[in-house]
Amino acid sequence: MNAPTFADLPLSAITPSLTNPRKTFHPARLAELTASIASSGVHQPILVRPLPASRLEDTSKTSPRPEYELVAGERRYRASLAAKRDTIPAMVRDLTDDQVLEIQIVENLQREDIAALEEAEGYERLMQHSSITAEQVGDKIGKSRSYVYARLKLLDLCQEARSSLRDGSIDSSRALLIARIPDHKLQIKAIEDILMGVHDYSTGETAPMGQRAAAAYIQRKYMLKLDTAKFDILRVDLVPNAGSCKTCAKRTGHEPDLFADVKNADVCTDPPCFHKKEEAHNATMVAEAQAKGQTIIAGKEAQELMPQHSYNAKFKGYRRLDDAADSPTNQPLRKIIGKQMDVEGIAQVMIEHPYSKGTLVAVLANEVVLRLLKTVQGQAAAATKTVDKEVQQFADEKAAKAQAKATEQFEQGWRDTLLSDTWHAVNKDDVPVMSSMEFCRYLARREAINIHQDNADALCKLLDLGKVSSHSAVVDFVKTTDRPDLALALLVMQRDSGRNHYAHGRPPNEGLMLVAEIAFGDKLKSVIKDIKAEAQERFLPKPKAAEPLLPHSPAAQAEGEAGGGKSKNADGSKKTRPAAPAAKAKTTAEEAALGIAQAMQGIESAALAAEGSDLGADAQGIDATALAVAGTSERPAQEPSAAAIEIGQRVRVLVGVKGPNAKYVGKEGLVRSRLGAAWMLMFTGKGSKVGSMASFDRNELEVVES
């Protein structure tokens, strides 16, 4: 090869190459290059060779006749023509056709904007003309072998798929997924599926599948695992020219570089061929069955025996011989009745599975199966001859099931009869069932076991059961109390005491109200009214009264000035304003609490007066049940007048108080209200803040001052 020479050649002396793999030129980018060349010229020379003899004929009519053939740099050549340049810098080399082709392919394949199909065609031409492998092509262009193989695979795309790749409907990554499908009709269907995409329910829109979704979809719908085949994948004679699946080029393991995303090497990428082998296998099975005199059920008749396909679907009127799901034991029926079938000369029936092509299922009619099972069961029971272990297992399990069924019928039967007889007895004789304390305890225990944690905590506080494991404490209380009927009532009240408690359309707080009505009778509405008034005073914010203006405050002086300060008498003399009273000292926390207690005393005294001055349970209309529900089963004894406690008094908590109120021992508080036998005390906090409240029995308190 002669040394290259450099020259500014006339553009008219150069003709483009016919073998350049580049067929498309981006108009916008070509326009940018044209503007650059028009402004500053061509900075990198093109490569040409003297016009070869093979081009003399096709250039004979060109005027003036070209002297050189363009090898590389066609974009610069075209842009120079568009920029109306006369010459272009060029490097002239003597090159053979093979050298030209290799230079053109390698030069173009290294471009970033090369189209995927042009790149694939370039690799193929380079391998053909230079007799090199894909690995050698990769070395020349700096690409891996798997990359070159992937590009070459795009040449297996059908024309419709190539058009989708060229117009940008699909990119090269999804095009490769399509190219791996060997059937062109399926390629077209796969492209339609990918472009149709999936529906995004969060946005309500449908978008084409991305690469990952498309890969998963194609594997799922257009590939079949060979280990699921009903036919022998090693057979070479099932389908003409198909050969063995193990040596097939359409098996993923044949081209691992192309199917790196498919984990299994034994996957068929040609579903039509796979199904043809299934059909051939099915035909072989049918022929063999017919040769043995077996009955074959196929097509529409088989479909009618299994109209819907579901998990472990069975054939109507038939039982499968080789599936344990149709057997009374964990062994298939053939293991149990197979020998008896041979003895009696019973032939199996073959059904073509309507949802698994190429699958014939061996079955027997239900009535035949049941008769054979009874026969082998009788043989095992008679012990006249040795039977197979599967038959003995069946006979043993059959006897065990019969015994278990009889035992179950006996155990449930006598209980059902007892229930019926008992109901008629108590209903006829009017037996007071709820008077049984143990029955009430049973109901209370069931209620306590299912109690909500918050309710358990509340009951522990009310009953002074302690705070550790409140749920267990309530259950233990129910087990040991002498009055389980009252415990049951208490649990029902607590369960139904929530603010928003409604039981499926029943009245709100139904259980609470029913027990309260038993306790208070006709006075319930009055009791609820008083309790609500007390709760309103305790929990709801109180409106702030307007504070009187101090006599010497700026606001008071301003008000006086605005009003004239001093008014005049009728005779015109000045009227002197009376002196303002002294400012009231700031109310202490104890005084504020006492004021609240005194305000409440009128309400509660009226309620107590309405119930009677005698505080006994009978006079108040509160029976022992209500008092026990409130936390004590004792009737409140009438207190001696010398030791009487009244609302508004200051009292002290005595030593000996246990439970949550033990922290108040020795402390003084104000009597705020009374509910039943309990006195509600309010303890002031630091400064002017009102502290906590707690209830105590009379014997836990002593009067400090009236």
XYZ file of C-alpha atoms in Angstrom:
706
model
C 0.000 0.000 0.000
C 1.392 3.400 -0.992
C 1.831 6.089 1.655
C -1.221 8.369 2.002
C -1.126 11.845 0.488
C -3.012 14.975 1.601
C -4.655 17.471 -0.767
C -7.507 19.935 -1.107
C -9.643 18.121 -3.635
C -12.506 19.619 -5.624
C -15.839 18.295 -4.347
C -16.821 17.580 -7.955
C -13.907 15.111 -8.208
C -15.327 12.897 -5.406
C -18.219 10.403 -5.544
C -19.840 8.756 -2.480
C -19.190 5.061 -1.775
C -21.862 2.478 -2.517
C -20.842 0.287 0.433
C -21.073 2.841 3.234
C -23.263 1.190 5.951
C -24.543 4.586 7.021
C -27.880 5.228 5.330
C -29.476 7.870 7.551
C -28.234 11.371 8.361
C -29.904 13.437 11.073
C -31.145 16.632 9.325
C -30.705 18.969 12.290
C -27.203 17.766 13.089
C -26.241 17.944 9.400
C -27.491 21.533 9.308
C -25.345 22.399 12.338
C -22.285 20.908 10.639
C -23.081 22.822 7.430
C -23.170 26.137 9.332
C -19.859 25.331 11.024
C -18.135 24.471 7.742
C -19.530 27.572 6.044
C -18.060 29.655 8.868
C -14.641 28.073 9.449
C -14.191 25.255 6.931
C -13.448 21.545 7.418
C -10.978 20.837 10.219
C -10.620 17.065 9.770
C -9.819 15.670 6.315
C -11.984 13.015 4.732
C -10.605 9.670 3.487
C -10.747 8.829 -0.222
C -9.194 6.354 -2.622
C -8.605 6.551 -6.366
C -11.783 5.607 -8.201
C -11.705 1.795 -8.630
C -12.328 0.172 -12.011
C -15.592 -1.283 -10.690
C -17.027 2.270 -10.435
C -16.143 3.411 -13.961
C -19.394 2.248 -15.467
C -21.805 3.761 -12.889
C -19.926 7.109 -12.937
C -19.478 7.359 -16.726
C -22.417 9.730 -17.136
C -21.351 12.043 -14.288
C -19.939 15.386 -15.436
C -17.247 16.135 -14.632
C -16.233 12.531 -14.137
C -15.085 11.879 -10.534
C -11.528 10.771 -9.857
C -11.922 9.597 -6.248
C -14.313 7.439 -4.191
C -15.262 8.567 -0.702
C -14.262 6.030 1.974
C -15.003 7.868 5.258
C -16.416 11.307 6.102
C -19.656 11.429 4.129
C -21.284 13.850 6.633
C -18.446 16.347 6.092
C -18.714 15.807 2.324
C -22.488 16.447 2.315
C -22.200 19.460 4.619
C -19.485 20.981 2.395
C -21.739 20.612 -0.631
C -24.578 22.270 1.277
C -22.209 25.080 2.364
C -21.280 25.595 -1.337
C -17.587 24.939 -0.725
C -15.457 24.223 -3.784
C -12.816 22.022 -2.153
C -12.393 19.803 0.886
C -9.205 18.602 2.646
C -8.721 14.878 1.995
C -6.339 12.011 2.710
C -5.821 9.815 -0.392
C -4.995 6.112 0.107
C -4.850 3.076 -2.175
C -7.318 0.612 -0.600
C -8.897 -2.692 -1.632
C -12.656 -3.253 -1.503
C -12.321 -5.356 1.670
C -10.182 -2.673 3.336
C -12.684 0.006 2.400
C -15.582 -1.989 3.801
C -13.801 -2.705 7.096
C -12.798 0.962 7.503
C -16.331 2.108 6.776
C -17.944 -0.370 9.149
C -15.557 0.206 12.044
C -15.647 3.990 11.595
C -19.430 4.062 11.560
C -19.898 1.516 14.306
C -17.943 3.730 16.685
C -20.432 6.580 16.238
C -22.719 7.311 19.184
C -25.760 8.094 17.055
C -25.687 5.019 14.846
C -29.056 3.329 14.432
C -29.332 -0.100 16.075
C -30.288 -1.913 12.872
C -27.499 -0.227 10.857
C -25.082 -1.254 13.590
C -26.303 -4.862 13.404
C -26.048 -4.903 9.602
C -22.532 -3.490 9.828
C -21.413 -6.247 12.216
C -22.846 -8.889 9.905
C -21.139 -7.506 6.799
C -17.838 -7.128 8.636
C -17.972 -10.754 9.817
C -18.847 -11.989 6.329
C -16.267 -10.016 4.348
C -13.440 -10.261 6.845
C -14.207 -13.815 8.015
C -13.938 -12.810 11.652
C -15.938 -13.830 14.740
C -18.189 -11.759 16.974
C -15.405 -11.659 19.585
C -12.995 -10.211 16.979
C -15.587 -7.625 15.931
C -15.914 -6.599 19.555
C -12.152 -6.205 19.855
C -12.044 -3.938 16.798
C -14.779 -1.598 18.041
C -14.183 -1.887 21.789
C -17.420 -3.763 22.596
C -18.074 -6.992 24.508
C -19.015 -10.258 22.804
C -22.482 -10.248 24.420
C -23.099 -6.715 23.114
C -22.224 -7.780 19.555
C -24.423 -10.894 19.820
C -27.331 -8.775 21.067
C -27.005 -6.382 18.131
C -26.750 -9.228 15.614
C -29.920 -10.778 17.093
C -31.878 -7.700 15.980
C -31.503 -8.991 12.414
C -34.015 -11.739 13.363
C -36.762 -9.129 13.691
C -39.598 -9.336 11.190
C -40.250 -6.345 8.934
C -43.059 -5.030 11.157
C -40.798 -5.192 14.203
C -37.968 -3.456 12.319
C -40.328 -0.649 11.359
C -41.320 -0.205 15.019
C -37.649 0.025 15.955
C -36.847 2.538 13.208
C -39.761 4.854 14.009
C -38.995 4.788 17.722
C -42.133 2.905 18.859
C -39.819 0.521 20.705
C -36.211 0.951 21.709
C -33.359 -1.493 21.090
C -33.672 -3.152 24.521
C -37.321 -4.084 23.979
C -36.618 -4.899 20.321
C -34.083 -7.492 21.486
C -36.772 -9.131 23.636
C -38.964 -9.365 20.526
C -36.112 -10.676 18.368
C -35.608 -13.614 20.736
C -39.072 -14.920 19.724
C -38.405 -17.126 16.673
C -41.970 -16.972 15.300
C -42.705 -13.792 13.319
C -46.456 -13.882 14.007
C -45.746 -14.031 17.717
C -43.273 -11.139 17.331
C -46.050 -8.959 15.926
C -48.416 -10.036 18.703
C -45.759 -9.328 21.355
C -45.162 -5.806 19.999
C -48.898 -5.116 20.144
C -49.021 -6.334 23.740
C -46.032 -4.217 24.782
C -47.339 -1.058 23.111
C -50.825 -1.629 24.504
C -49.118 -1.611 27.886
C -50.577 -1.944 31.327
C -53.198 0.097 33.150
C -52.002 2.134 36.132
C -54.929 2.220 38.542
C -53.308 4.976 40.614
C -53.290 7.418 37.682
C -56.041 5.887 35.560
C -53.742 5.882 32.514
C -52.355 3.143 30.270
C -48.724 3.311 29.180
C -46.489 0.991 27.109
C -44.465 -1.546 29.075
C -40.954 -0.638 30.101
C -38.037 -2.974 29.474
C -38.321 -4.825 32.775
C -42.090 -5.301 32.551
C -41.807 -6.367 28.906
C -39.101 -8.929 29.748
C -41.222 -10.483 32.503
C -44.299 -10.494 30.258
C -42.545 -12.183 27.334
C -41.005 -14.834 29.588
C -44.413 -15.537 31.065
C -46.400 -15.650 27.825
C -43.936 -16.574 25.061
C -41.564 -18.994 26.798
C -42.225 -22.494 28.166
C -40.231 -24.476 30.707
C -39.111 -27.787 29.288
C -39.356 -29.533 32.657
C -43.151 -29.095 32.483
C -43.414 -30.873 29.126
C -45.542 -34.031 29.062
C -43.495 -35.368 26.156
C -39.944 -36.694 26.179
C -37.765 -33.650 25.390
C -34.939 -35.947 24.231
C -36.985 -37.586 21.468
C -35.923 -36.544 17.965
C -38.863 -38.040 16.048
C -41.915 -36.414 17.634
C -42.072 -33.592 15.062
C -40.286 -33.706 11.675
C -37.124 -31.544 11.522
C -37.573 -30.424 15.145
C -35.054 -32.755 16.737
C -34.320 -32.971 20.441
C -35.157 -30.031 22.702
C -31.783 -30.400 24.424
C -29.868 -29.595 21.232
C -32.351 -27.063 19.823
C -31.028 -23.595 18.939
C -34.275 -22.133 20.310
C -33.495 -23.330 23.823
C -32.279 -20.548 26.133
C -29.227 -22.561 27.154
C -28.041 -22.627 23.520
C -27.320 -18.868 23.579
C -26.613 -17.941 27.213
C -25.275 -14.485 26.254
C -28.644 -13.567 24.749
C -30.697 -15.011 27.608
C -28.709 -13.872 30.630
C -31.947 -12.570 32.197
C -33.577 -16.026 32.019
C -32.381 -18.078 34.980
C -33.310 -21.487 33.562
C -31.322 -22.857 30.646
C -34.054 -25.374 29.729
C -36.654 -22.910 28.457
C -38.255 -23.161 25.033
C -38.633 -19.883 23.132
C -40.730 -21.462 20.348
C -44.249 -22.132 21.767
C -45.680 -23.330 18.389
C -43.038 -26.065 18.163
C -43.592 -26.972 21.832
C -47.353 -27.356 21.277
C -46.806 -29.417 18.123
C -44.748 -31.846 20.163
C -47.517 -31.926 22.781
C -50.060 -32.788 20.103
C -47.795 -35.477 18.663
C -47.269 -36.948 22.122
C -51.031 -36.858 22.747
C -51.716 -38.651 19.468
C -49.162 -41.310 20.381
C -50.758 -41.812 23.795
C -54.231 -42.096 22.254
C -53.012 -44.652 19.713
C -51.347 -46.729 22.427
C -54.462 -46.578 24.616
C -56.714 -47.630 21.748
C -54.370 -50.494 20.935
C -54.858 -51.704 24.517
C -58.625 -51.505 24.199
C -58.934 -48.516 26.514
C -61.742 -45.985 26.237
C -60.628 -42.494 25.164
C -62.598 -39.346 26.049
C -61.350 -36.231 24.280
C -62.399 -32.904 22.803
C -65.779 -31.476 23.735
C -66.758 -34.501 25.847
C -63.636 -34.079 27.963
C -64.418 -30.380 28.333
C -67.896 -31.206 29.644
C -66.392 -33.427 32.354
C -64.343 -30.462 33.631
C -66.188 -27.305 32.477
C -64.132 -24.955 34.658
C -60.472 -25.113 35.465
C -59.564 -24.409 39.075
C -57.034 -25.588 41.623
C -57.190 -29.390 41.820
C -60.309 -29.540 39.634
C -61.746 -33.037 39.244
C -63.601 -34.866 36.484
C -67.326 -35.291 37.000
C -68.259 -38.945 37.553
C -64.655 -40.171 37.436
C -61.739 -40.575 39.815
C -58.105 -40.248 38.787
C -56.069 -43.390 39.355
C -52.706 -41.666 39.797
C -53.650 -38.609 41.852
C -53.890 -38.983 45.640
C -56.433 -36.140 45.710
C -59.045 -38.625 44.403
C -58.063 -41.341 46.877
C -59.422 -42.034 50.375
C -55.826 -42.310 51.646
C -52.568 -40.532 50.911
C -51.798 -43.178 48.289
C -53.151 -42.992 44.696
C -56.038 -45.298 43.863
C -53.880 -47.421 41.569
C -51.802 -48.486 44.572
C -54.956 -49.723 46.337
C -57.119 -51.236 43.580
C -54.587 -51.750 40.771
C -54.164 -55.495 41.355
C -57.893 -56.047 41.671
C -58.345 -54.223 38.342
C -55.940 -56.706 36.738
C -57.695 -59.663 38.382
C -61.096 -58.553 37.051
C -59.687 -57.356 33.705
C -60.931 -53.799 34.168
C -59.345 -51.355 31.693
C -58.716 -47.762 32.685
C -60.417 -44.879 30.890
C -58.224 -42.136 29.388
C -59.480 -38.529 29.409
C -57.706 -35.790 27.473
C -57.142 -32.981 29.964
C -59.039 -29.988 28.542
C -56.629 -27.431 30.063
C -53.296 -29.217 29.606
C -52.524 -30.032 26.018
C -50.883 -33.357 25.434
C -52.018 -34.784 28.770
C -54.068 -37.967 29.062
C -55.419 -38.747 32.515
C -56.111 -42.343 33.604
C -59.482 -42.610 35.400
C -62.240 -45.018 36.414
C -65.935 -44.351 36.869
C -66.930 -43.564 40.461
C -69.176 -46.602 40.839
C -66.415 -48.928 39.639
C -63.941 -47.379 42.075
C -66.336 -47.743 45.029
C -67.021 -51.402 44.211
C -63.330 -52.213 43.946
C -62.616 -50.436 47.237
C -65.273 -52.510 48.996
C -63.791 -55.653 47.502
C -60.247 -54.987 48.713
C -61.589 -53.817 52.079
C -63.402 -57.136 52.488
C -60.254 -59.014 51.544
C -58.279 -57.184 54.218
C -60.978 -57.777 56.846
C -61.320 -61.499 56.018
C -57.543 -61.961 56.160
C -57.940 -64.967 53.876
C -54.821 -63.989 52.010
C -51.952 -61.588 52.271
C -52.814 -58.156 50.920
C -50.577 -55.260 49.860
C -49.648 -52.738 52.516
C -51.529 -50.039 50.612
C -54.705 -52.138 50.738
C -54.200 -52.846 54.439
C -53.577 -49.157 55.079
C -56.806 -48.315 53.250
C -58.756 -50.898 55.260
C -57.295 -49.670 58.544
C -57.975 -46.035 57.740
C -61.501 -46.903 56.622
C -62.198 -48.710 59.897
C -60.608 -45.894 61.908
C -62.706 -43.285 60.107
C -65.862 -45.302 60.698
C -65.027 -45.608 64.393
C -64.205 -41.907 64.645
C -67.452 -40.980 62.920
C -69.481 -43.197 65.246
C -67.717 -41.727 68.298
C -68.364 -38.205 67.086
C -72.036 -38.958 66.516
C -72.313 -40.456 70.013
C -70.538 -37.599 71.787
C -72.479 -34.882 70.007
C -75.736 -36.811 70.044
C -76.133 -37.142 73.811
C -75.216 -33.485 74.285
C -77.832 -32.392 71.739
C -80.469 -34.486 73.507
C -79.512 -33.054 76.891
C -79.819 -29.521 75.527
C -83.289 -30.247 74.139
C -84.544 -31.936 77.302
C -83.145 -29.182 79.515
C -84.766 -26.441 77.467
C -88.160 -28.084 77.696
C -87.701 -28.641 81.444
C -86.762 -25.076 82.381
C -89.312 -23.620 79.984
C -92.133 -25.787 81.294
C -91.391 -25.459 85.034
C -90.349 -21.778 84.896
C -86.976 -22.493 86.516
C -85.100 -19.220 87.468
C -81.911 -19.947 85.518
C -80.243 -16.626 86.342
C -80.511 -17.367 90.080
C -77.672 -19.869 89.680
C -74.524 -18.124 90.885
C -72.250 -20.586 89.039
C -74.059 -19.912 85.759
C -73.628 -16.176 86.346
C -69.960 -16.784 87.122
C -69.614 -18.693 83.839
C -71.110 -15.775 81.906
C -69.011 -13.243 83.819
C -65.844 -15.225 83.174
C -66.544 -15.293 79.412
C -67.143 -11.546 79.529
C -63.944 -10.955 81.526
C -61.773 -13.031 79.198
C -62.800 -10.873 76.226
C -62.655 -7.525 78.042
C -60.852 -4.638 76.342
C -57.630 -3.521 78.003
C -58.909 -0.008 78.704
C -62.013 -1.422 80.361
C -59.872 -3.791 82.440
C -57.736 -0.862 83.627
C -60.873 1.104 84.579
C -62.328 -1.812 86.568
C -59.024 -2.406 88.363
C -59.120 1.209 89.525
C -62.778 1.019 90.563
C -62.387 -2.274 92.441
C -58.924 -1.422 93.792
C -57.432 -4.602 92.270
C -53.979 -3.176 91.569
C -52.382 -2.073 88.322
C -50.214 -5.089 87.413
C -51.851 -7.250 84.714
C -55.262 -5.626 84.962
C -56.809 -8.176 82.607
C -55.758 -11.117 84.795
C -56.822 -9.229 87.915
C -60.383 -8.833 86.580
C -60.576 -12.521 85.620
C -59.363 -13.542 89.094
C -61.927 -11.219 90.680
C -64.735 -12.929 88.750
C -63.473 -16.362 89.783
C -63.372 -15.532 93.519
C -66.194 -13.040 94.141
C -69.151 -14.114 96.267
C -71.538 -12.245 93.979
C -70.805 -13.314 90.378
C -74.196 -11.926 89.343
C -73.087 -8.434 90.373
C -69.710 -8.971 88.710
C -71.527 -9.850 85.501
C -73.604 -6.676 85.759
C -70.456 -4.619 86.377
C -68.684 -6.079 83.343
C -71.702 -5.417 81.132
C -71.900 -1.822 82.352
C -68.192 -1.214 81.760
C -68.357 -2.743 78.297
C -71.301 -0.515 77.306
C -70.090 2.679 78.992
C -68.224 4.174 76.039
C -69.317 7.565 74.734
C -69.902 6.219 71.239
C -71.207 2.796 72.212
C -73.914 1.591 69.833
C -74.523 -2.143 69.430
C -75.804 -2.650 65.857
C -78.753 -0.297 66.073
C -79.528 -0.972 69.725
C -79.907 1.927 72.195
C -76.651 3.651 73.204
C -74.956 2.328 76.359
C -77.721 -0.279 76.591
C -76.083 -2.535 79.214
C -75.135 0.407 81.433
C -78.644 1.854 81.286
C -80.366 -1.469 82.008
C -78.352 -2.072 85.189
C -78.690 1.575 86.250
C -82.457 1.307 85.863
C -82.437 -1.730 88.177
C -80.430 0.255 90.715
C -82.215 3.617 90.646
C -85.623 2.797 89.229
C -87.799 5.872 88.555
C -85.101 8.168 89.935
C -82.653 7.299 87.146
C -83.357 10.442 85.107
C -82.836 12.645 88.168
C -79.599 10.815 89.060
C -78.285 11.223 85.510
C -79.202 14.930 85.581
C -77.268 15.485 88.799
C -74.261 13.497 87.561
C -74.206 15.482 84.301
C -74.305 18.753 86.258
C -71.378 17.638 88.364
C -69.452 16.463 85.279
C -70.164 19.774 83.569
C -68.746 21.641 86.559
C -65.722 19.390 86.609
C -64.787 19.096 82.962
C -66.298 21.929 80.910
C -64.600 25.360 80.915
C -66.420 28.110 82.803
C -67.033 31.560 81.234
C -64.846 34.259 82.736
C -66.721 37.109 84.479
C -65.644 40.701 83.690
C -63.323 41.964 86.418
C -64.362 45.291 88.106
C -62.096 48.253 87.383
C -59.908 49.452 90.240
C -60.763 53.055 91.309
C -57.313 54.477 90.606
C -56.503 52.492 87.482
C -55.928 54.428 84.243
C -59.016 52.819 82.733
C -61.194 53.908 85.667
C -59.768 57.429 85.545
C -60.358 57.563 81.806
C -63.914 56.435 82.325
C -64.395 59.121 85.002
C -62.987 61.810 82.754
C -65.107 60.711 79.873
C -68.171 60.885 82.100
C -67.255 64.311 83.534
C -65.624 62.909 86.690
C -68.060 64.637 89.052
C -71.717 65.264 88.320
C -73.789 68.244 89.509
C -76.795 68.449 91.809
C -80.087 69.985 90.729
C -79.061 73.383 92.145
C -75.861 73.341 90.153
C -73.516 72.397 92.986
C -70.949 69.609 92.505
C -72.006 66.079 93.519
C -69.357 64.105 95.359
C -68.889 60.440 94.172
C -68.969 57.801 96.955
C -65.633 56.324 97.851
C -64.838 53.040 96.000
C -64.750 49.857 98.120
C -61.412 48.321 98.912
C -60.125 45.840 96.277
C -60.932 42.205 97.086
C -57.948 40.032 97.891
C -57.001 37.355 95.326
C -58.918 34.107 95.816
C -56.772 31.192 96.913
C -56.993 27.699 95.391
C -58.669 26.337 98.524
C -61.239 29.141 98.528
C -61.971 28.539 94.852
C -62.429 24.828 95.508
C -64.669 25.562 98.501
C -66.758 27.892 96.382
C -67.267 25.186 93.768
C -68.159 22.684 96.485
C -70.679 25.065 98.058
C -72.248 25.696 94.659
C -72.560 21.964 94.108
C -73.873 21.391 97.641
C -77.213 22.932 96.810
C -77.692 20.596 93.843
C -76.594 17.447 95.645
C -78.481 18.325 98.879
C -81.648 18.703 96.848
C -81.043 15.314 95.252
C -80.397 13.704 98.640
C -83.442 15.400 100.138
C -85.564 14.048 97.325
C -84.328 10.568 98.158
C -85.025 10.949 101.921
C -83.033 12.120 104.868
C -82.352 8.547 105.932
C -79.319 7.411 103.875
C -80.201 3.728 104.108
C -80.376 1.837 100.823
C -84.118 1.222 101.107
C -84.907 4.887 101.739
C -82.739 5.950 98.805
C -84.192 3.428 96.424
C -80.750 1.812 95.949
C -80.681 -1.944 96.549
C -77.728 -4.130 97.428
C -77.140 -4.964 93.747
C -76.577 -1.316 92.799
C -74.263 -0.713 95.743
C -72.196 -3.777 94.905
C -71.907 -2.627 91.294
C -70.718 0.760 92.578
C -67.861 -0.990 94.365
C -69.219 -2.197 97.743
C -71.797 -4.793 98.755
C -72.526 -3.142 102.113
C -75.413 -0.790 102.735
C -74.195 2.645 103.933
C -74.898 2.856 107.639
C -76.441 6.034 108.969
C -73.633 8.144 110.384
C -73.690 9.544 113.931
C -74.463 13.236 113.885
C -71.346 14.041 115.932
C -69.134 12.555 113.243
C -71.143 13.706 110.242
C -69.307 14.959 107.178
C -70.743 17.747 105.104
C -69.860 19.193 101.737
C -67.376 22.014 102.097
C -65.616 20.634 105.197
C -61.871 20.110 105.410
C -61.010 16.493 106.242
C -57.841 14.411 106.607
C -57.163 10.946 105.139
C -56.471 8.431 107.894
C -53.630 5.937 108.084
C -54.543 2.503 106.744
C -55.957 3.468 103.361
C -54.760 0.981 100.730
C -54.707 0.802 96.966
C -54.388 3.796 94.616
C -55.577 6.213 97.389
C -52.724 5.284 99.736
C -50.746 8.249 98.403
C -53.235 10.615 100.095
C -52.661 9.269 103.645
C -52.190 12.250 106.032
C -53.220 14.821 103.417
C -56.088 17.264 103.845
C -58.744 17.979 101.279
C -62.124 19.611 100.778
C -65.305 17.518 100.644
C -66.713 18.230 97.210
C -69.633 15.838 96.750
C -71.157 12.536 97.785
C -72.247 9.577 95.667
C -73.791 6.679 97.572
C -71.492 5.751 100.476
C -68.429 7.448 99.011
C -67.192 11.031 99.617
C -65.385 12.868 96.843
C -62.400 14.939 98.057
C -60.462 17.579 96.194
C -56.785 18.093 97.007
C -55.191 21.388 96.037
C -51.907 21.486 94.196
C -49.001 23.882 94.417
C -49.692 27.610 94.169
C -53.126 28.425 92.877
C -53.590 25.222 90.843
C -56.362 22.771 91.738
C -54.901 19.307 92.149
C -56.424 15.831 91.990
C -59.689 14.290 93.184
C -60.409 10.918 94.841
C -63.264 9.140 96.637
C -63.106 7.649 100.171
C -65.303 5.752 102.592
C -66.402 7.517 105.813
C -64.186 5.344 107.997
C -61.128 6.508 106.044
C -61.615 10.202 106.920
C -61.598 12.501 109.960
C -63.008 16.025 110.131
C -60.386 18.760 110.526
C -62.671 21.805 110.616
C -66.306 22.551 109.809
